[in-house]
mmCIF file of C-alpha atoms in Angstrom:
data_model
loop_
_atom_site.group_PDB
_atom_site.id
_atom_site.type_symbol
_atom_site.label_atom_id
_atom_site.label_comp_id
_atom_site.label_asym_id
_atom_site.label_seq_id
_atom_site.Cartn_x
_atom_site.Cartn_y
_atom_site.Cartn_z
ATOM 1 C CA GLY A 182 -0.121 -0.154 -0.472
ATOM 2 C CA LEU A 183 1.142 3.510 0.029
ATOM 3 C CA PHE A 184 0.844 4.377 3.385
ATOM 4 C CA ASP A 185 3.002 3.483 5.878
ATOM 5 C CA LYS A 186 0.935 4.908 9.376
ATOM 6 C CA VAL A 187 -2.528 6.194 8.899
ATOM 7 C CA ALA A 188 -4.150 7.308 12.407
ATOM 8 C CA PRO A 189 -7.310 8.652 12.815
ATOM 9 C CA VAL A 190 -7.641 12.411 14.835
ATOM 10 C CA VAL A 191 -10.465 13.757 15.935
ATOM 11 C CA GLY A 192 -10.671 17.675 16.665
ATOM 12 C CA LEU A 193 -13.261 19.084 19.549
ATOM 13 C CA TRP A 194 -13.103 22.966 19.875
ATOM 14 C CA ASN A 195 -13.731 25.078 22.463
ATOM 15 C CA VAL A 196 -13.370 21.921 25.617
ATOM 16 C CA GLN A 197 -14.401 22.785 28.902
ATOM 17 C CA LEU A 198 -13.143 21.429 31.739
ATOM 18 C CA ALA A 199 -14.252 20.978 35.598
ATOM 19 C CA LEU A 200 -11.842 20.122 38.401
ATOM 20 C CA ASP A 201 -13.561 19.247 41.715
ATOM 21 C CA GLU A 202 -11.927 21.670 44.472
ATOM 22 C CA GLU A 203 -9.901 19.618 47.255
ATOM 23 C CA ASN A 204 -11.745 21.016 49.879
ATOM 24 C CA GLY A 205 -14.570 19.391 49.680
ATOM 25 C CA SER A 206 -17.084 22.049 48.920
ATOM 26 C CA GLY A 207 -18.780 20.531 45.933
ATOM 27 C CA LYS A 208 -17.801 23.181 43.649
ATOM 28 C CA GLN A 209 -15.537 23.123 40.615
ATOM 29 C CA ASN A 210 -13.375 25.231 38.587
ATOM 30 C CA LYS A 211 -13.226 25.296 34.937
ATOM 31 C CA PHE A 212 -11.033 25.863 32.350
ATOM 32 C CA MET A 213 -11.207 25.743 28.246
ATOM 33 C CA SER A 214 -9.370 24.549 26.220
ATOM 34 C CA ASP A 215 -9.375 26.003 22.017
ATOM 35 C CA HIS A 216 -7.975 22.732 20.987
ATOM 36 C CA ALA A 217 -8.666 19.127 21.986
ATOM 37 C CA PHE A 218 -7.780 15.919 20.206
ATOM 38 C CA SER A 219 -8.791 12.719 20.027
ATOM 39 C CA ILE A 220 -5.800 10.156 19.428
ATOM 40 C CA THR A 221 -4.228 6.732 18.697
ATOM 41 C CA PRO A 222 -1.235 5.483 19.841
ATOM 42 C CA GLU A 223 -0.568 5.160 16.075
ATOM 43 C CA TYR A 224 -0.512 9.267 15.960
ATOM 44 C CA LEU A 225 2.356 8.999 17.437
ATOM 45 C CA GLU A 226 4.313 7.373 15.203
ATOM 46 C CA ILE A 227 3.661 9.958 12.800
ATOM 47 C CA PHE A 228 3.796 13.440 14.904
ATOM 48 C CA LYS A 229 6.050 13.760 18.043
ATOM 49 C CA LEU A 230 4.874 14.735 21.201
ATOM 50 C CA ASP A 231 7.383 14.933 24.060
ATOM 51 C CA PHE A 232 5.586 13.227 26.853
ATOM 52 C CA LEU A 233 6.697 14.675 30.597
ATOM 53 C CA THR A 234 5.157 12.327 32.039
ATOM 54 C CA GLY A 235 2.898 9.303 32.034
ATOM 55 C CA ASN A 236 2.888 6.059 29.253
ATOM 56 C CA PRO A 237 1.931 6.930 25.670
ATOM 57 C CA ALA A 238 0.513 3.966 25.998
ATOM 58 C CA ASP A 239 -2.216 4.515 27.826
ATOM 59 C CA LEU A 240 -3.972 6.490 24.156
ATOM 60 C CA ALA A 241 -4.540 2.630 23.585
ATOM 61 C CA LYS A 242 -7.402 3.339 26.419
ATOM 62 C CA THR A 243 -10.619 4.539 27.470
ATOM 63 C CA GLU A 244 -11.486 7.532 29.351
ATOM 64 C CA GLN A 245 -7.312 8.529 28.989
ATOM 65 C CA ALA A 246 -6.005 12.312 28.704
ATOM 66 C CA PHE A 247 -2.564 14.513 28.414
ATOM 67 C CA LEU A 248 -2.426 17.880 29.142
ATOM 68 C CA SER A 249 0.221 20.361 27.434
ATOM 69 C CA ARG A 250 2.724 20.947 30.185
ATOM 70 C CA LYS A 251 1.139 24.766 30.296
ATOM 71 C CA MET A 252 -2.596 23.433 30.850
ATOM 72 C CA ALA A 253 -1.273 21.001 33.712
ATOM 73 C CA GLU A 254 0.474 24.059 35.284
ATOM 74 C CA LEU A 255 -2.700 26.200 34.710
ATOM 75 C CA MET A 256 -5.188 23.519 36.485
ATOM 76 C CA PHE A 257 -3.266 22.061 38.988
ATOM 77 C CA GLY A 258 -0.126 24.428 39.324
ATOM 78 C CA ASP A 259 2.259 21.454 38.529
ATOM 79 C CA ILE A 260 2.665 18.999 36.631
ATOM 80 C CA GLU A 261 3.129 16.498 38.937
ATOM 81 C CA LYS A 262 0.021 16.968 40.998
ATOM 82 C CA ALA A 263 -1.993 16.610 37.642
ATOM 83 C CA MET A 264 -1.198 12.907 37.288
ATOM 84 C CA GLY A 265 -4.294 10.756 37.984
ATOM 85 C CA LYS A 266 -6.216 13.791 38.697
ATOM 86 C CA THR A 267 -10.128 13.397 37.237
ATOM 87 C CA LEU A 268 -11.199 16.203 34.797
ATOM 88 C CA HIS A 269 -15.418 16.407 33.628
ATOM 89 C CA LEU A 270 -16.277 17.239 30.870
ATOM 90 C CA LEU A 271 -18.972 19.566 30.131
ATOM 91 C CA ASN A 272 -21.085 16.263 28.109
ATOM 92 C CA GLY A 273 -20.751 14.441 31.403
ATOM 93 C CA VAL A 274 -17.734 12.532 30.585
ATOM 94 C CA ASP A 275 -14.884 11.759 32.706
ATOM 95 C CA LEU A 276 -10.643 11.519 32.771
ATOM 96 C CA THR A 277 -7.964 10.434 33.758
ATOM 97 C CA VAL A 278 -4.751 12.424 33.209
ATOM 98 C CA ALA A 279 -2.906 9.919 32.135
ATOM 99 C CA GLY A 280 0.426 12.082 31.559
ATOM 100 C CA VAL A 281 1.859 15.947 30.265
ATOM 101 C CA VAL A 282 3.103 16.560 27.473
ATOM 102 C CA GLU A 283 5.372 19.488 26.528
ATOM 103 C CA ASN A 284 3.926 21.965 25.067
ATOM 104 C CA VAL A 285 3.159 22.294 21.614
ATOM 105 C CA PRO A 286 5.115 24.400 19.319
ATOM 106 C CA ALA A 287 3.553 27.523 18.162
ATOM 107 C CA ASN A 288 4.043 26.661 14.185
ATOM 108 C CA SER A 289 2.197 23.299 14.287
ATOM 109 C CA ASN A 290 -1.071 23.308 12.494
ATOM 110 C CA PHE A 291 -2.319 20.260 15.077
ATOM 111 C CA ARG A 292 -2.130 22.720 18.256
ATOM 112 C CA SER A 293 -3.240 21.209 21.510
ATOM 113 C CA ASP A 294 -3.306 21.829 25.314
ATOM 114 C CA VAL A 295 -5.481 18.219 25.573
ATOM 115 C CA PHE A 296 -5.149 14.849 24.234
ATOM 116 C CA LEU A 297 -7.335 12.475 24.629
ATOM 117 C CA SER A 298 -7.823 8.934 23.610
ATOM 118 C CA PHE A 299 -9.638 7.301 20.389
ATOM 119 C CA GLU A 300 -11.080 5.233 22.768
ATOM 120 C CA THR A 301 -12.674 7.786 24.861
ATOM 121 C CA LEU A 302 -15.250 8.749 21.788
ATOM 122 C CA LYS A 303 -14.890 5.451 20.170
ATOM 123 C CA SER A 304 -16.806 4.586 23.971
ATOM 124 C CA HIS A 305 -18.988 7.771 24.141
ATOM 125 C CA GLN A 306 -20.006 8.176 20.458
ATOM 126 C CA LYS A 307 -23.474 9.540 21.311
ATOM 127 C CA VAL A 308 -21.985 12.091 23.632
ATOM 128 C CA PHE A 309 -19.701 12.953 21.681
ATOM 129 C CA ARG A 310 -22.171 13.119 18.196
ATOM 130 C CA GLN A 311 -19.962 10.820 16.261
ATOM 131 C CA ASP A 312 -20.881 7.731 14.441
ATOM 132 C CA PHE A 313 -17.312 5.233 13.650
ATOM 133 C CA GLU A 314 -19.797 2.529 12.430
ATOM 134 C CA ASN A 315 -22.369 3.932 9.782
ATOM 135 C CA PHE A 316 -20.186 5.936 7.075
ATOM 136 C CA GLY A 317 -23.125 8.653 6.142
ATOM 137 C CA SER A 318 -21.279 11.411 4.553
ATOM 138 C CA ASN A 319 -17.768 12.550 3.315
ATOM 139 C CA SER A 320 -17.725 15.140 6.468
ATOM 140 C CA SER A 321 -14.543 15.892 7.497
ATOM 141 C CA ASN A 322 -15.296 14.848 11.434
ATOM 142 C CA LEU A 323 -12.970 12.343 11.035
ATOM 143 C CA PRO A 324 -9.776 12.855 9.489
ATOM 144 C CA CYS A 325 -6.537 10.527 9.005
ATOM 145 C CA SER A 326 -3.119 11.488 9.381
ATOM 146 C CA CYS A 327 -1.030 9.562 6.866
ATOM 147 C CA LEU A 328 2.635 8.810 6.943
ATOM 148 C CA VAL A 329 3.549 7.909 2.750
ATOM 149 C CA LYS A 330 5.769 5.129 2.436
ATOM 150 C CA PRO A 331 8.752 6.472 1.539
ATOM 151 C CA ALA A 332 9.791 6.086 -2.891
ATOM 152 C CA ILE A 333 11.731 3.267 -3.839
#
């Protein structure tokens, strides 16, 4: 085949994240991410993310999220404090912070502060308004990144 690697990438815009206050008050601190990407481990074979904490293999599990250094520091004050914490999405899905990645460079087309496991979207298709079982259009809701094999 023409492609060496193929990885689905679903973009989510204006993602609202809520974090329970640690004092047990029941209140939440809310944060906004302009862009979030739902990715598979194969994405990392095409694009480089520098993992500061966590295991990239966790992208194969559902309800996992990786935050950029900037977002982790904004939400938790320190990247180490982010590990294992629960984030609540506005749509009701809870995510566990599985790790922190270095900030994506400003000149990247795939700049994001939140990376969700693709398995999360597959597990919650109705909530995310996705349908991976039926092809009903040629929309750009499920783009793929491809690495073309080198010419021989």
